[in-house]
Amino acid sequence: MLTLLSRLTGIFLVTMTLASAAQSSDSQKSILITGATSGIGRNLAESLAREGHHVYAGARTDAEMAELNTIDNITAVRLDVTKQDQVDEAVQFIEERGTGLYALVNNAGIYDGGAVLDTEIDVLNLVYEVNVEGVLRTTKAFAPMVIESKGRIATTGSIAGTVSGPGFAAYSGSKHYIEAFTDSLAAELEPQGVRVSVIEPGNYQTQIRRSAVKRAMSRVVGDGGVVTSGMEKQFKAMEEVELSYKKPDEVTLAYKHALLADAPLRRYVVVPNAEEQRLTIETKIRELVELNSWGPHSYDNEELVEKLKSALGQ
């Protein structure tokens, strides 16, 4: 009797263990993050990995990949979003691992540019090569796996996609594209069960500004010039500014809602202070007024207020 009871208990425990493992496997999501070596991408990758999800982390160098591979639940993938061969190889790599792909996070991006009349065409092209073409390239490549999973696609935009000003035309322009890209892709993939979001951060601690200064100094050297002490001071000042910002934990929270919540939002404006929120929303309101300022079909003030109330109600 005791022997039979022991056997039944053993069978029960094994069954429960297998069921638990199956449940854990079903709940674990495989998520690819481009630009996962620092800043927002790294913060998100580590947070998702800690929670038991499997992260494919895009990196460009051997050293970056080796570092990422030391983290539990993270698998480094060599992925420069400007290189089609690396994108294709990353697709093949994930397919061969057999994990499927629940979500794609288009996070890789750069800042560069300057005043409109001073920006060289090759600098503008570089920004769009990464921030626009890179997003489109990776999305086209990995969308079939995400569609099969009925999963999620989320992209790092910016409040600069709404707010622009002196020196920001190239970068803001690339983030304006992400706004249009998100709306179009969301409408196109909704019938296939895929939800699409854009995360629009304000000023958080990343390396995007320091990287821009480094590229500017490299261009000077490439043109036969010399990096001056003034340029070095500029880099140091930029470093101090970036390190003074909050870490992007709030951006990660928004991303996790977009990727994992039952009812994700289309847009997530994530800012570290009330001033950046005010600036973003007031810019949208000003644009609304400007759009309504000309032509015979404009709404009067009361009609505009009713439209806003209706939208808030939805």
Short mmCIF file of C-alpha atoms in Angstrom, two decimals:
data_model
loop_
_atom_site.label_atom_id
_atom_site.label_comp_id
_atom_site.label_asym_id
_atom_site.label_seq_id
_atom_site.Cartn_x
_atom_site.Cartn_y
_atom_site.Cartn_z
CA MET A 1 0.00 0.00 0.00
CA LEU A 2 2.77 2.42 0.89
CA THR A 3 4.64 1.44 -2.25
CA LEU A 4 1.56 2.14 -4.41
CA LEU A 5 0.99 5.43 -2.61
CA SER A 6 4.61 6.39 -3.18
CA ARG A 7 4.32 5.59 -6.86
CA LEU A 8 1.10 7.57 -7.21
CA THR A 9 2.67 10.49 -5.36
CA GLY A 10 5.71 10.33 -7.65
CA ILE A 11 3.54 10.27 -10.77
CA PHE A 12 1.54 13.22 -9.43
CA LEU A 13 4.67 15.24 -8.72
CA VAL A 14 6.16 14.49 -12.15
CA THR A 15 2.88 15.44 -13.83
CA MET A 16 2.70 18.71 -11.90
CA THR A 17 6.33 19.48 -12.73
CA LEU A 18 5.75 18.92 -16.45
CA ALA A 19 2.58 21.00 -16.38
CA SER A 20 4.42 23.79 -14.60
CA ALA A 21 7.23 23.66 -17.13
CA ALA A 22 4.77 23.75 -20.01
CA GLN A 23 2.99 26.72 -18.47
CA SER A 24 6.32 28.51 -18.00
CA SER A 25 7.26 27.78 -21.62
CA ASP A 26 3.91 29.12 -22.87
CA SER A 27 4.21 32.31 -20.84
CA GLN A 28 7.78 33.04 -21.87
CA LYS A 29 7.93 35.41 -24.83
CA SER A 30 10.79 35.58 -27.32
CA ILE A 31 11.43 39.24 -28.09
CA LEU A 32 14.01 40.79 -30.41
CA ILE A 33 15.39 44.21 -29.47
CA THR A 34 17.58 46.11 -31.91
CA GLY A 35 20.16 48.46 -30.44
CA ALA A 36 20.23 46.54 -27.16
CA THR A 37 23.76 47.33 -26.01
CA SER A 38 23.04 50.52 -24.07
CA GLY A 39 20.41 53.04 -23.06
CA ILE A 40 16.75 52.19 -23.57
CA GLY A 41 17.44 48.93 -25.40
CA ARG A 42 19.75 47.56 -22.72
CA ASN A 43 17.44 48.63 -19.90
CA LEU A 44 14.48 46.92 -21.56
CA ALA A 45 16.44 43.77 -22.43
CA GLU A 46 17.65 43.24 -18.88
CA SER A 47 14.21 43.93 -17.39
CA LEU A 48 12.43 41.47 -19.71
CA ALA A 49 15.14 38.85 -19.10
CA ARG A 50 14.79 39.19 -15.32
CA GLU A 51 11.08 38.50 -15.68
CA GLY A 52 11.76 35.24 -17.51
CA HIS A 53 11.30 36.28 -21.12
CA HIS A 54 13.84 35.29 -23.74
CA VAL A 55 15.48 38.29 -25.36
CA TYR A 56 17.35 38.32 -28.63
CA ALA A 57 19.58 41.36 -28.15
CA GLY A 58 20.91 43.12 -31.23
CA ALA A 59 24.59 44.11 -31.07
CA ARG A 60 27.25 45.09 -33.58
CA THR A 61 30.61 44.00 -32.12
CA ASP A 62 32.10 40.83 -30.68
CA ALA A 63 32.70 42.55 -27.33
CA GLU A 64 29.08 43.70 -27.09
CA MET A 65 27.79 40.24 -27.95
CA ALA A 66 30.07 38.54 -25.42
CA GLU A 67 28.85 40.88 -22.68
CA LEU A 68 25.17 40.37 -23.51
CA ASN A 69 25.58 36.59 -23.63
CA THR A 70 26.63 36.55 -19.98
CA ILE A 71 23.12 37.64 -18.93
CA ASP A 72 20.53 34.94 -18.21
CA ASN A 73 17.72 34.73 -20.80
CA ILE A 74 19.56 36.97 -23.26
CA THR A 75 20.94 35.70 -26.56
CA ALA A 76 23.07 38.18 -28.45
CA VAL A 77 22.47 38.56 -32.19
CA ARG A 78 24.83 40.38 -34.52
CA LEU A 79 22.56 42.98 -36.01
CA ASP A 80 23.44 46.23 -37.72
CA VAL A 81 20.06 47.43 -39.02
CA THR A 82 21.72 49.19 -41.96
CA LYS A 83 23.10 45.90 -43.34
CA GLN A 84 20.66 43.61 -45.10
CA ASP A 85 22.96 40.58 -44.87
CA GLN A 86 23.12 40.84 -41.07
CA VAL A 87 19.34 41.22 -40.86
CA ASP A 88 18.86 38.15 -43.05
CA GLU A 89 21.35 36.15 -40.97
CA ALA A 90 19.57 37.20 -37.77
CA VAL A 91 16.26 35.95 -39.18
CA GLN A 92 17.86 32.62 -40.07
CA PHE A 93 19.50 32.38 -36.64
CA ILE A 94 16.20 32.83 -34.79
CA GLU A 95 14.34 30.49 -37.14
CA GLU A 96 16.94 27.77 -36.58
CA ARG A 97 16.63 28.09 -32.80
CA GLY A 98 12.95 27.23 -33.08
CA THR A 99 11.72 29.67 -30.43
CA GLY A 100 9.52 31.67 -32.73
CA LEU A 101 9.34 35.43 -32.28
CA TYR A 102 6.53 37.06 -30.35
CA ALA A 103 7.67 40.67 -30.59
CA LEU A 104 10.02 42.98 -32.43
CA VAL A 105 11.32 46.13 -30.74
CA ASN A 106 12.76 48.60 -33.23
CA ASN A 107 15.01 50.53 -30.88
CA ALA A 108 18.26 51.13 -32.79
CA GLY A 109 18.62 54.80 -33.65
CA ILE A 110 21.00 57.75 -33.79
CA TYR A 111 20.92 61.52 -33.44
CA ASP A 112 22.82 63.73 -35.87
CA GLY A 113 22.39 66.86 -37.93
CA GLY A 114 22.30 70.52 -37.06
CA ALA A 115 20.87 73.68 -38.56
CA VAL A 116 19.00 72.94 -41.79
CA LEU A 117 21.27 75.05 -44.00
CA ASP A 118 24.40 73.61 -42.41
CA THR A 119 23.48 69.91 -42.54
CA GLU A 120 25.37 67.92 -45.14
CA ILE A 121 23.35 65.52 -47.28
CA ASP A 122 25.49 62.56 -46.20
CA VAL A 123 24.74 63.33 -42.54
CA LEU A 124 21.02 63.50 -43.28
CA ASN A 125 21.29 60.23 -45.19
CA LEU A 126 23.02 58.56 -42.24
CA VAL A 127 20.20 59.52 -39.87
CA TYR A 128 17.57 58.19 -42.25
CA GLU A 129 19.60 55.08 -43.06
CA VAL A 130 19.43 54.05 -39.39
CA ASN A 131 16.22 55.61 -38.06
CA VAL A 132 14.01 55.12 -41.11
CA GLU A 133 15.43 52.51 -43.47
CA GLY A 134 16.73 50.41 -40.58
CA VAL A 135 13.29 50.27 -38.97
CA LEU A 136 11.63 49.35 -42.26
CA ARG A 137 14.29 46.76 -43.08
CA THR A 138 14.04 44.91 -39.78
CA THR A 139 10.25 45.11 -39.69
CA LYS A 140 9.89 43.62 -43.17
CA ALA A 141 12.34 40.85 -42.28
CA PHE A 142 10.88 39.77 -38.93
CA ALA A 143 7.19 40.51 -39.52
CA PRO A 144 6.37 36.98 -40.80
CA MET A 145 7.46 35.43 -37.49
CA VAL A 146 5.58 38.06 -35.47
CA ILE A 147 2.47 37.56 -37.60
CA GLU A 148 2.68 33.82 -37.01
CA SER A 149 2.76 34.51 -33.25
CA LYS A 150 -0.01 37.14 -33.48
CA GLY A 151 2.41 39.25 -31.47
CA ARG A 152 3.59 42.82 -31.18
CA ILE A 153 5.78 45.34 -33.00
CA ALA A 154 6.90 48.41 -31.08
CA THR A 155 9.27 51.17 -32.12
CA THR A 156 11.21 53.81 -30.26
CA GLY A 157 10.02 57.16 -31.52
CA SER A 158 10.55 60.38 -29.62
CA ILE A 159 8.70 63.46 -28.48
CA ALA A 160 10.93 64.97 -31.20
CA GLY A 161 8.49 63.32 -33.60
CA THR A 162 6.07 66.02 -32.42
CA VAL A 163 8.32 68.79 -31.13
CA SER A 164 11.08 70.20 -33.30
CA GLY A 165 13.23 73.30 -33.36
CA PRO A 166 16.62 74.69 -34.36
CA GLY A 167 19.13 71.93 -35.08
CA PHE A 168 16.60 69.10 -34.93
CA ALA A 169 15.28 68.86 -38.50
CA ALA A 170 17.11 65.65 -39.43
CA TYR A 171 16.38 63.77 -36.22
CA SER A 172 12.82 65.04 -35.79
CA GLY A 173 12.12 64.25 -39.42
CA SER A 174 13.17 60.65 -38.89
CA LYS A 175 10.91 60.40 -35.85
CA HIS A 176 8.02 61.99 -37.74
CA TYR A 177 8.38 59.02 -40.09
CA ILE A 178 7.98 56.62 -37.17
CA GLU A 179 4.62 58.23 -36.40
CA ALA A 180 3.35 57.57 -39.93
CA PHE A 181 5.00 54.15 -40.04
CA THR A 182 3.24 53.12 -36.83
CA ASP A 183 -0.22 54.19 -37.96
CA SER A 184 0.09 52.55 -41.37
CA LEU A 185 1.58 49.32 -40.05
CA ALA A 186 -1.00 49.09 -37.27
CA ALA A 187 -3.86 49.31 -39.76
CA GLU A 188 -2.23 46.81 -42.10
CA LEU A 189 -1.45 44.18 -39.45
CA GLU A 190 -4.54 44.49 -37.24
CA PRO A 191 -6.50 41.97 -39.36
CA GLN A 192 -3.68 39.48 -38.75
CA GLY A 193 -3.78 39.86 -34.99
CA VAL A 194 -0.62 41.94 -34.55
CA ARG A 195 -0.66 45.07 -32.38
CA VAL A 196 1.67 47.96 -33.22
CA SER A 197 2.82 50.74 -30.89
CA VAL A 198 5.26 53.63 -30.75
CA ILE A 199 7.05 54.63 -27.55
CA GLU A 200 7.90 58.34 -27.50
CA PRO A 201 10.50 59.14 -24.83
CA GLY A 202 11.66 62.53 -23.70
CA ASN A 203 15.12 63.13 -22.26
CA TYR A 204 16.42 60.03 -20.50
CA GLN A 205 19.91 58.72 -19.87
CA THR A 206 21.28 57.15 -23.07
CA GLN A 207 24.40 57.54 -25.17
CA ILE A 208 22.70 58.99 -28.24
CA ARG A 209 23.99 62.55 -27.73
CA ARG A 210 27.56 61.56 -26.88
CA SER A 211 27.61 59.29 -29.92
CA ALA A 212 26.58 62.23 -32.10
CA VAL A 213 29.46 64.35 -30.79
CA LYS A 214 31.90 61.47 -31.37
CA ARG A 215 30.70 61.13 -34.98
CA ALA A 216 31.14 64.86 -35.53
CA MET A 217 34.72 64.68 -34.25
CA SER A 218 35.40 61.65 -36.45
CA ARG A 219 34.19 63.59 -39.48
CA VAL A 220 36.58 66.40 -38.63
CA VAL A 221 39.50 63.97 -38.48
CA GLY A 222 38.31 62.24 -41.65
CA ASP A 223 38.38 65.57 -43.46
CA GLY A 224 41.97 66.13 -42.37
CA GLY A 225 41.20 68.38 -39.43
CA VAL A 226 42.14 68.16 -35.78
CA VAL A 227 39.89 67.63 -32.77
CA THR A 228 40.24 70.84 -30.78
CA SER A 229 40.05 71.32 -27.04
CA GLY A 230 36.73 73.06 -27.64
CA MET A 231 35.32 69.90 -29.23
CA GLU A 232 36.58 67.81 -26.34
CA LYS A 233 34.93 70.22 -23.89
CA GLN A 234 31.71 69.91 -25.88
CA PHE A 235 31.83 66.14 -25.52
CA LYS A 236 32.50 66.40 -21.80
CA ALA A 237 29.62 68.81 -21.37
CA MET A 238 27.32 66.50 -23.34
CA GLU A 239 28.41 63.57 -21.19
CA GLU A 240 27.55 65.48 -18.02
CA VAL A 241 24.15 66.40 -19.42
CA GLU A 242 23.31 62.82 -20.41
CA LEU A 243 24.43 61.38 -17.10
CA SER A 244 22.28 63.93 -15.26
CA TYR A 245 19.11 62.51 -16.84
CA LYS A 246 16.99 59.81 -15.24
CA LYS A 247 17.66 56.22 -16.24
CA PRO A 248 15.04 54.99 -18.74
CA ASP A 249 13.13 52.75 -16.31
CA GLU A 250 9.88 54.57 -17.14
CA VAL A 251 10.43 53.93 -20.84
CA THR A 252 10.87 50.23 -20.09
CA LEU A 253 7.56 50.19 -18.19
CA ALA A 254 5.79 51.68 -21.20
CA TYR A 255 7.45 49.18 -23.50
CA LYS A 256 6.39 46.26 -21.33
CA HIS A 257 2.79 47.46 -21.42
CA ALA A 258 2.96 47.73 -25.22
CA LEU A 259 4.48 44.26 -25.54
CA LEU A 260 2.63 42.30 -22.88
CA ALA A 261 -0.65 43.99 -21.89
CA ASP A 262 -3.93 42.64 -23.25
CA ALA A 263 -4.90 46.10 -24.51
CA PRO A 264 -1.75 47.95 -25.61
CA LEU A 265 -1.92 51.60 -26.60
CA ARG A 266 -0.98 52.97 -30.00
CA ARG A 267 1.17 55.75 -28.49
CA TYR A 268 3.08 56.10 -25.24
CA VAL A 269 4.53 59.53 -24.44
CA VAL A 270 7.07 58.90 -21.66
CA VAL A 271 8.74 61.98 -20.21
CA PRO A 272 10.71 62.60 -17.00
CA ASN A 273 8.99 65.85 -16.05
CA ALA A 274 5.83 67.89 -16.48
CA GLU A 275 7.56 70.47 -18.70
CA GLU A 276 8.28 67.95 -21.47
CA GLN A 277 4.71 66.66 -21.29
CA ARG A 278 3.34 70.20 -21.50
CA LEU A 279 5.56 71.05 -24.46
CA THR A 280 4.53 67.92 -26.36
CA ILE A 281 0.79 68.25 -25.80
CA GLU A 282 0.71 72.02 -26.40
CA THR A 283 2.59 71.51 -29.67
CA LYS A 284 -0.10 69.08 -30.82
CA ILE A 285 -2.83 71.54 -29.81
CA ARG A 286 -1.09 74.37 -31.67
CA GLU A 287 -0.82 72.17 -34.77
CA LEU A 288 -4.52 71.33 -34.50
CA VAL A 289 -5.38 75.02 -34.44
CA GLU A 290 -3.06 75.68 -37.40
CA LEU A 291 -4.64 72.86 -39.40
CA ASN A 292 -8.04 74.38 -38.76
CA SER A 293 -7.09 77.97 -39.59
CA TRP A 294 -7.64 78.01 -43.33
CA GLY A 295 -10.36 77.09 -45.78
CA PRO A 296 -14.16 76.99 -45.99
CA HIS A 297 -14.51 73.70 -44.08
CA SER A 298 -12.84 74.71 -40.82
CA TYR A 299 -14.59 74.01 -37.51
CA ASP A 300 -15.58 76.83 -35.19
CA ASN A 301 -14.29 76.86 -31.61
CA GLU A 302 -17.30 75.10 -30.13
CA GLU A 303 -17.09 72.34 -32.74
CA LEU A 304 -13.39 71.86 -32.01
CA VAL A 305 -14.07 71.56 -28.29
CA GLU A 306 -16.78 68.97 -28.98
CA LYS A 307 -14.36 67.01 -31.17
CA LEU A 308 -11.81 66.99 -28.36
CA LYS A 309 -14.44 65.89 -25.83
CA SER A 310 -15.50 63.09 -28.13
CA ALA A 311 -11.92 61.90 -28.55
CA LEU A 312 -11.33 62.01 -24.79
CA GLY A 313 -14.50 59.98 -24.29
CA GLN A 314 -13.18 57.26 -26.59
#
